[in-house]
Short mmCIF file of C-alpha atoms and ligand atoms in Angstrom, two decimals:
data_model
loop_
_atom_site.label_atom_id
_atom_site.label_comp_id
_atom_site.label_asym_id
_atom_site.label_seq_id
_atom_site.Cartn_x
_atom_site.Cartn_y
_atom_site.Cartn_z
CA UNK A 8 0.00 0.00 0.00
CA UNK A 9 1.07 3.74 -0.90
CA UNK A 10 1.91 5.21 2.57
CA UNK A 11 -0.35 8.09 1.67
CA UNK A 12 -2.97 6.25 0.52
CA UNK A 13 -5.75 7.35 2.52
CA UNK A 14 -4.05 10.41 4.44
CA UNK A 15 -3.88 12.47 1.00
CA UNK A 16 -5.96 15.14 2.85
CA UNK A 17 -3.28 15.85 5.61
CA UNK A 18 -0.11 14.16 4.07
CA UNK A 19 2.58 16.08 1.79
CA UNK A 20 5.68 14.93 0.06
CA UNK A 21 9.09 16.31 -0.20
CA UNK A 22 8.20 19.33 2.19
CA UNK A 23 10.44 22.03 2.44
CA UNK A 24 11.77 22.31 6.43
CA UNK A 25 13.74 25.61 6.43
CA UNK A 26 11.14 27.59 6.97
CA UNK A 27 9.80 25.36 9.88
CA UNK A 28 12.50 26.21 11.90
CA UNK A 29 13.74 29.28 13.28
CA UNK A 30 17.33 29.00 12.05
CA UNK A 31 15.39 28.60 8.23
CA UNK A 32 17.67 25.61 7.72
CA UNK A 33 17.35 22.05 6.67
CA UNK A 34 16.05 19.51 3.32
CA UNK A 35 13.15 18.19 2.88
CA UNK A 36 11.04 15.58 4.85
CA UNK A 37 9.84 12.33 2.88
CA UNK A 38 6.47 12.67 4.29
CA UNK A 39 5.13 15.64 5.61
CA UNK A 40 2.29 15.34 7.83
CA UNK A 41 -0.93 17.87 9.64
CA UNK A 42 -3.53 15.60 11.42
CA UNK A 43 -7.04 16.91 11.77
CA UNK A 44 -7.37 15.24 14.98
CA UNK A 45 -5.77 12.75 17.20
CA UNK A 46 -7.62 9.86 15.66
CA UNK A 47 -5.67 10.36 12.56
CA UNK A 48 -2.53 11.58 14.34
CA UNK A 49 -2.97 7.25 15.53
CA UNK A 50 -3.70 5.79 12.32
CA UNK A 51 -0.69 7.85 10.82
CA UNK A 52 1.58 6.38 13.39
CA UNK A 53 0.35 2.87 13.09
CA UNK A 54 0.91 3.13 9.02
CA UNK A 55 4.11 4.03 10.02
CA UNK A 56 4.56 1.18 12.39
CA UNK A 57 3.36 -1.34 9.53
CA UNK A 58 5.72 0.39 6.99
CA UNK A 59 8.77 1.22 9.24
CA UNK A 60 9.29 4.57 8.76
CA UNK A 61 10.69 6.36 11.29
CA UNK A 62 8.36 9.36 12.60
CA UNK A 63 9.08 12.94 14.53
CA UNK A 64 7.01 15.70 15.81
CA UNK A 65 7.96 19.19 15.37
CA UNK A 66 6.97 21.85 17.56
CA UNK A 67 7.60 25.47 16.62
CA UNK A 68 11.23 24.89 15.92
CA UNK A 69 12.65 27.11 17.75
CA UNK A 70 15.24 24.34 19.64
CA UNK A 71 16.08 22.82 16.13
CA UNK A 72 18.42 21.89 13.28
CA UNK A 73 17.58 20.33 10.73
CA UNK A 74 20.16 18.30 8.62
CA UNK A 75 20.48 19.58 4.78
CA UNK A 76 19.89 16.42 3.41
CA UNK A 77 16.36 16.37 5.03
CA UNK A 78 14.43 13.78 6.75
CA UNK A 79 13.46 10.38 5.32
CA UNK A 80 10.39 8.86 7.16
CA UNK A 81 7.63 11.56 8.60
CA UNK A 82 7.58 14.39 10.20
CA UNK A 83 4.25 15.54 12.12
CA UNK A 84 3.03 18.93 12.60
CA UNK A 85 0.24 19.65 15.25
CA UNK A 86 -1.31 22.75 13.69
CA UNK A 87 -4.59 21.74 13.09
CA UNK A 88 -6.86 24.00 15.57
CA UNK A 89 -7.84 20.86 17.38
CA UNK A 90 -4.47 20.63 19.11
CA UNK A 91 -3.91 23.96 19.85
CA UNK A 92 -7.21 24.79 22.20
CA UNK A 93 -6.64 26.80 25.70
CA UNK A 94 -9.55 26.59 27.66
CA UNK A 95 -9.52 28.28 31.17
CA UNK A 96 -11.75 27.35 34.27
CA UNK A 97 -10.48 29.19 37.37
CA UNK A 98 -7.10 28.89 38.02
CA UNK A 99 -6.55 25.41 35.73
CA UNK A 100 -5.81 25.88 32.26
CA UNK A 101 -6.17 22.85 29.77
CA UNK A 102 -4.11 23.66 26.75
CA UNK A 103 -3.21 21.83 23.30
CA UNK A 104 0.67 20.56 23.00
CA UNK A 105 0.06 22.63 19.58
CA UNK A 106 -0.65 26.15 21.02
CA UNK A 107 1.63 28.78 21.16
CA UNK A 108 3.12 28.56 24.62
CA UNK A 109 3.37 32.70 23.89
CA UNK A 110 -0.79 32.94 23.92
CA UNK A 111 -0.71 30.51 26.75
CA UNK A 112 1.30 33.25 28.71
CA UNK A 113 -0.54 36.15 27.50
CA UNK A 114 -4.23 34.76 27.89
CA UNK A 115 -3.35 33.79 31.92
CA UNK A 116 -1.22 36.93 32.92
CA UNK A 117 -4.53 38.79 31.02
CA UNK A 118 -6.69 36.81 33.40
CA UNK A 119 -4.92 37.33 36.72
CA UNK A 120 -3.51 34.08 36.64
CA UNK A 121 0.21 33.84 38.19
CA UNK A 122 2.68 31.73 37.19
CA UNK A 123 4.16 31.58 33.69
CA UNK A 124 5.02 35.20 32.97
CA UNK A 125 8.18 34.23 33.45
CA UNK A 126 8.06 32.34 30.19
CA UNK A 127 7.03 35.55 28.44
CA UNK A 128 9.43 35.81 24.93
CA UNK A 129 10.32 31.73 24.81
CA UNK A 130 9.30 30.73 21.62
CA UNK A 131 7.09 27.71 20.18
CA UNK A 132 4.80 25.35 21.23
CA UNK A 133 3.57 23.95 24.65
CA UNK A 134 4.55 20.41 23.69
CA UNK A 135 8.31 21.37 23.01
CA UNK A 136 8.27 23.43 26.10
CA UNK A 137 6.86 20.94 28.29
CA UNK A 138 9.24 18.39 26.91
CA UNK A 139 12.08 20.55 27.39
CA UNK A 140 10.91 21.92 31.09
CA UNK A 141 11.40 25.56 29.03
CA UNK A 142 12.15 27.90 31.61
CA UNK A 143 13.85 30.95 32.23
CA UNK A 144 15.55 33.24 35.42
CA UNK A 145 14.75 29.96 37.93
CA UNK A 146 11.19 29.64 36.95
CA UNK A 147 10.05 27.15 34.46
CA UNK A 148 6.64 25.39 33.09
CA UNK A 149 7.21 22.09 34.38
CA UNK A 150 6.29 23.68 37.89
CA UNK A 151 3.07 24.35 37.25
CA UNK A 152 2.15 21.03 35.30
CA UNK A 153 -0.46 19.05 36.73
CA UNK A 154 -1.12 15.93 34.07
CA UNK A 155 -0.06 15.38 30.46
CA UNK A 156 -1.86 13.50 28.13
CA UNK A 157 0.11 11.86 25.55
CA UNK A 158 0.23 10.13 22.55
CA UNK A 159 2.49 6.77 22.83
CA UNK A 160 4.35 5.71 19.63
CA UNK A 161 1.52 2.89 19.33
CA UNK A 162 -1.01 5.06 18.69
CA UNK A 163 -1.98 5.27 22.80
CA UNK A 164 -3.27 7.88 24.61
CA UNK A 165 -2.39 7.94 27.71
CA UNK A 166 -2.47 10.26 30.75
CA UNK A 167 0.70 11.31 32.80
CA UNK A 168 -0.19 12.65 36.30
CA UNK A 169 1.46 13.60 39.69
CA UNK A 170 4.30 11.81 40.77
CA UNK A 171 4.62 10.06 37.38
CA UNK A 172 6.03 13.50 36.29
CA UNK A 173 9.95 14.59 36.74
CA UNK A 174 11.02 17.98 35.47
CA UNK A 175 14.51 19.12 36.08
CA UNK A 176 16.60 21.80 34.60
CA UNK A 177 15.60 22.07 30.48
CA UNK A 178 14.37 18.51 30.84
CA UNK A 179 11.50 16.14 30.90
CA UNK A 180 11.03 12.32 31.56
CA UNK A 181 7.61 13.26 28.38
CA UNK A 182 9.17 10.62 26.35
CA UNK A 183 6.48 9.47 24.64
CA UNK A 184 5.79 10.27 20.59
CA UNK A 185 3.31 13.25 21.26
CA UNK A 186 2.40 15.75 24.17
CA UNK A 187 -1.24 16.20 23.14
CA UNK A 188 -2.09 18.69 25.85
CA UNK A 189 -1.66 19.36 29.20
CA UNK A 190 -3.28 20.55 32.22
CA UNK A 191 -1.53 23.52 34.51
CA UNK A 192 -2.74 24.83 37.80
CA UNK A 193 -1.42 28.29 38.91
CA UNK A 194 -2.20 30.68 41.36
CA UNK A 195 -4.74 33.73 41.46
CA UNK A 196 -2.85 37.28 40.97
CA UNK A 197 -3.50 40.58 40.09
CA UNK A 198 -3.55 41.08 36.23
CA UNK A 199 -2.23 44.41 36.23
CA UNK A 200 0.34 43.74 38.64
CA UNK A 201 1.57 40.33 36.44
CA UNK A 202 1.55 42.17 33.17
CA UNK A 203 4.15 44.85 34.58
CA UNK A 204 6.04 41.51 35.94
CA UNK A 205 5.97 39.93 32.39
CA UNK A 206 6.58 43.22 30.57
CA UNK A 207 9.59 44.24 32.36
CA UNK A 208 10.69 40.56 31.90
CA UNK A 209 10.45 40.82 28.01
CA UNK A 210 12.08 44.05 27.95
CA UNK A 211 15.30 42.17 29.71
CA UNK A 212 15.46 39.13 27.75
CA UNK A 213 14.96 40.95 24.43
CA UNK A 214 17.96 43.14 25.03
CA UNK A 215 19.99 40.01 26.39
CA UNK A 216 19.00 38.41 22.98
CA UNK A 217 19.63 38.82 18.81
CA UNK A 218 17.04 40.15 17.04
CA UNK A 219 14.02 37.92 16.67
CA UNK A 220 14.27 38.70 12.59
CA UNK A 221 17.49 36.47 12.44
CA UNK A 222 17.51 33.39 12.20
CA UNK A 223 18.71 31.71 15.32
CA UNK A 224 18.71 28.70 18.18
CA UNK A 225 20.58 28.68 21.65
CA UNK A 226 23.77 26.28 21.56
CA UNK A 227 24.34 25.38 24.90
CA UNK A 228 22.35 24.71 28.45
CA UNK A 229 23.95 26.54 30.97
CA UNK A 230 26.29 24.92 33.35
CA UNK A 231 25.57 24.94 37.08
CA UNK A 232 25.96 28.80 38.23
CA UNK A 233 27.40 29.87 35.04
CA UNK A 234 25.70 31.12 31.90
CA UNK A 235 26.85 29.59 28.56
CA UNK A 236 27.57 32.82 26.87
CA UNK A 237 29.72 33.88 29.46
CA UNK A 238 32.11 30.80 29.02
CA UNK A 239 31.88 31.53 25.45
CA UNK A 240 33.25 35.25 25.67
CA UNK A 241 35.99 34.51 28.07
CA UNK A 242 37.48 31.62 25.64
CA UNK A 243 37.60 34.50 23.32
CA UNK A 244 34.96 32.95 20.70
CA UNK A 245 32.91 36.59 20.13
CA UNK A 246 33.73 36.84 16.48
CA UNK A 247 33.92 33.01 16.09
CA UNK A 248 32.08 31.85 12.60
CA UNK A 249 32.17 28.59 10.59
CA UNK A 250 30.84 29.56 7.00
CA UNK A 251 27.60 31.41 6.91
CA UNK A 252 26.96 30.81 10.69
CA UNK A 253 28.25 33.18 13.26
CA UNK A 254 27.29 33.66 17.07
CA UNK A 255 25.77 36.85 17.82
CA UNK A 256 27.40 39.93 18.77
CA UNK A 257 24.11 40.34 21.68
CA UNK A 258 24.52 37.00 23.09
CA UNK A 259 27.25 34.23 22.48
CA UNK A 260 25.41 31.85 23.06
CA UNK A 261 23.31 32.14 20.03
CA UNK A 262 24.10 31.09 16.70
CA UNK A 263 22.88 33.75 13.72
CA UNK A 264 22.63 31.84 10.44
CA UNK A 265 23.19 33.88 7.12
CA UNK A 266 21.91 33.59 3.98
CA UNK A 267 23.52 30.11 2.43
CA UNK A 268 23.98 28.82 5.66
CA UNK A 269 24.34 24.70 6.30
CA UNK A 270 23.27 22.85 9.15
CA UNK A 271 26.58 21.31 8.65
CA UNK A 272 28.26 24.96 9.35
CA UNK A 273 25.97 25.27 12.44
CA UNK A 274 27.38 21.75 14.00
CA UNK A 275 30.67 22.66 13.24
CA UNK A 276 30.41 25.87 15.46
CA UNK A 277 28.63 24.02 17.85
CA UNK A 278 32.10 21.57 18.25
CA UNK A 279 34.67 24.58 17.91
CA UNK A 280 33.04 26.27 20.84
CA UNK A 281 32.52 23.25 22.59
CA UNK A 282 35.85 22.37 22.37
CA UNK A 283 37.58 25.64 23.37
CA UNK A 284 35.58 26.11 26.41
CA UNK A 285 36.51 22.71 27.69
CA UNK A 286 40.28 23.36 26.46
CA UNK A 287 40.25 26.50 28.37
CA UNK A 288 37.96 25.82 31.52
CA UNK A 289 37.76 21.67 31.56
CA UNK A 290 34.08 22.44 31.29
CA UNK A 291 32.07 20.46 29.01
CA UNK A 292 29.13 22.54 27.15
CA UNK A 293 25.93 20.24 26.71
CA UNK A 294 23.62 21.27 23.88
CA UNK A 295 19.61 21.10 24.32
CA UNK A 296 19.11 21.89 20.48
CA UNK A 297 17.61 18.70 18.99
CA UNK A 298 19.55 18.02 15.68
CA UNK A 299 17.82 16.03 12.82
C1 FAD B 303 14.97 33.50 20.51
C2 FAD B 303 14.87 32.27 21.35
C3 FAD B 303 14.72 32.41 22.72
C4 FAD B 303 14.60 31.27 23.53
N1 FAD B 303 14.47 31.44 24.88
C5 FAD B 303 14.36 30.35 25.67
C6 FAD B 303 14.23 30.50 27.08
O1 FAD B 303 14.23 31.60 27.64
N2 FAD B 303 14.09 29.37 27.83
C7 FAD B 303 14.07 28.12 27.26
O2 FAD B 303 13.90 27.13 27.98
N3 FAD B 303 14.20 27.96 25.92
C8 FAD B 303 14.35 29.03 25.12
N4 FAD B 303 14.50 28.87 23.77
C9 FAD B 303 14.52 27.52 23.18
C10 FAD B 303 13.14 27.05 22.67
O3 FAD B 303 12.31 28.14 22.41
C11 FAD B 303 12.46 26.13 23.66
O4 FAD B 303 13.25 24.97 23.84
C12 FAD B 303 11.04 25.72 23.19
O5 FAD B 303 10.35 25.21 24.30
C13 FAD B 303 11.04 24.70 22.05
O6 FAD B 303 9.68 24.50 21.65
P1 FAD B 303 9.28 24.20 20.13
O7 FAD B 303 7.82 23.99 20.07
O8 FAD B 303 9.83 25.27 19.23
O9 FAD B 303 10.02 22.82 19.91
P2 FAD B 303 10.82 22.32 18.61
O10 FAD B 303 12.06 23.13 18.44
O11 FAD B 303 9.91 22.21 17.45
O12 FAD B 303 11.21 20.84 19.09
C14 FAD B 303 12.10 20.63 20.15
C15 FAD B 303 11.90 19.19 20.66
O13 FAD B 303 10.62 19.09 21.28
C16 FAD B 303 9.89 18.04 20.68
N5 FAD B 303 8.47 18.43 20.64
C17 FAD B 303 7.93 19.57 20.16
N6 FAD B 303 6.59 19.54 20.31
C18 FAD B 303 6.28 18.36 20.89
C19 FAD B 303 5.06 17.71 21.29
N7 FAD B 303 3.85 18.28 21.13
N8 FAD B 303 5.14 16.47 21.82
C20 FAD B 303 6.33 15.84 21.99
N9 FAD B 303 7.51 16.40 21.63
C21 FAD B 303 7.49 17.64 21.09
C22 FAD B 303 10.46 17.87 19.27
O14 FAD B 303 10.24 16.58 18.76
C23 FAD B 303 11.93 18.15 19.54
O15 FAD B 303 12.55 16.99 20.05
C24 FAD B 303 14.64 29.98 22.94
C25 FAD B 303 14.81 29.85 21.55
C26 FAD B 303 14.93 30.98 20.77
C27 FAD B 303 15.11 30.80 19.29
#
């Protein structure tokens, strides 16, 4: 059987993936795919099961590089409304692994509802922030996350609650294929109050940051008590470049792709700065982008 036999209405071929991700890198995928709903989302995955391709979910792709030669097997988008709903009732929010973590954020802080404007500026979706803990200045989602459903590589859903849940520093244990959606409980605040929190919290991290218009991805998790970028400056890598790839002059821990660039560029500045920083601290840099 044609693997799109069937799925013609939400599977593509030979989709372009640059412009998926945020450093606008990266072939093609094989099979590109946009369920209507998680009942398809299951049959896709179980046609992939039956034909062995190999399947991966993308998010917003802001924590991504994608390999030029592109991705054989599938790669799933959930940007069909039906994974991207945030529904409020008090001070628990159910919200799609699709949305935009950013309207997440704005729609509580508008409603009085403490907790994530901390998160205000970190791009993408709640899936890839919940399956990255995304965080920033101490805070981060996990914290406030009080079950997960998710879809299992089977086809499954399951729910994740409570003590089944570990979050730790820009990580997860949500292993599973999909984060469908989640549920969050935060705290009652002032709304007026929280937005000055959140605002004053954008302003900061926008001027610790390159310009959003670039095209750009953090390199490197910081290490215990010491930021990345800072490491990165004192082992004298500012102007550092490989190709079209350079870090940014705003933050070195950024990488600013130019036009022509190659993932293959990116990984290669990835490794020199790596490898300086442990040459001249013995610290080794860990990287949180995923690479595909
Ligand atoms: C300008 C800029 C600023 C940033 N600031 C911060 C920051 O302050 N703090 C921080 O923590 N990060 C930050 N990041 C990194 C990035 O935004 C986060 O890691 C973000 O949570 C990634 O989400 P995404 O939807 O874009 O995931 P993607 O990049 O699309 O994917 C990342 C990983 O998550 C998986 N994934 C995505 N969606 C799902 C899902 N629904 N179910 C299962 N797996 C999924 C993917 O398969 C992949 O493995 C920043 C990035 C940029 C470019």
């Amino acid at each position: 059987m044609d693997f799109c036999e069937g799925f013609e209405h939400f599977v593509r071929t030979q989709e372009p993936l640059a412009s998926y991700a945020w450093l606008r890198i990266g072939g093609t995928a094989e099979y590109f795919a946009e369920p209507n709903n998680t009942a398809e989302l299951a049959a896709l995955l179980k046609r992939c099961r039956e034909q062995e391709k190999s399947v991966r979910l993308l998010g917003g792709g802001s924590n991504l590089l994608i390999r030029d030669e592109g991705i054989s097997g599938v790669v799933v988008r959930l940007s069909h409304p039906s994974f991207s709903n945030i529904e409020v009732d008090g001070a628990s929010v159910h919200c799609g692994g699709g949305a935009r973590l950013a309207s997440v954020v704005s729609t509580t802080v508008g409603l009085g509802l403490a907790g994530l404007e901390s998160l205000v500026g970190i791009p993408g979706t709640v899936g890839g922030a919940l399956r990255g803990n995304a965080g920033n200045n101490g805070e981060d989602v996990g914290r406030w996350v009080s079950s997960v459903d998710v879809m299992t590589a089977d086809g499954e859903v399951k729910k994740c609650a409570g003590g089944e849940l570990r979050f730790s520093y820009r990580e997860s244990n949500l292993d599973e294929f999909a984060i469908l959606a989640t549920q969050l409980k935060l705290e009652t605040g002032d709304a007026a109050e929280l937005t000055r929190r959140m605002q004053k919290q954008w302003i900061v991290k926008r001027a610790a940051e390159p310009l959003p218009e670039q095209n750009i991805a953090i390199l490197f998790r910081n290490p215990a008590d010491v930021s990345a970028a800072s490491l990165i400056e004192q082992a004298g890598l500012r102007d550092a470049s490989v190709g079209a790839v350079k870090l940014s002059d705003r933050n070195a821990n950024f990488v600013v792709a130019g036009p022509g660039a190659k993932a293959t560029d990116v990984q290669q500045l990835m490794e020199l700065v790596r490898s300086r920083v442990h040459e001249v601290f013995g610290i080794e840099l860990t990287t949180g982008l995923t690479i595909w």
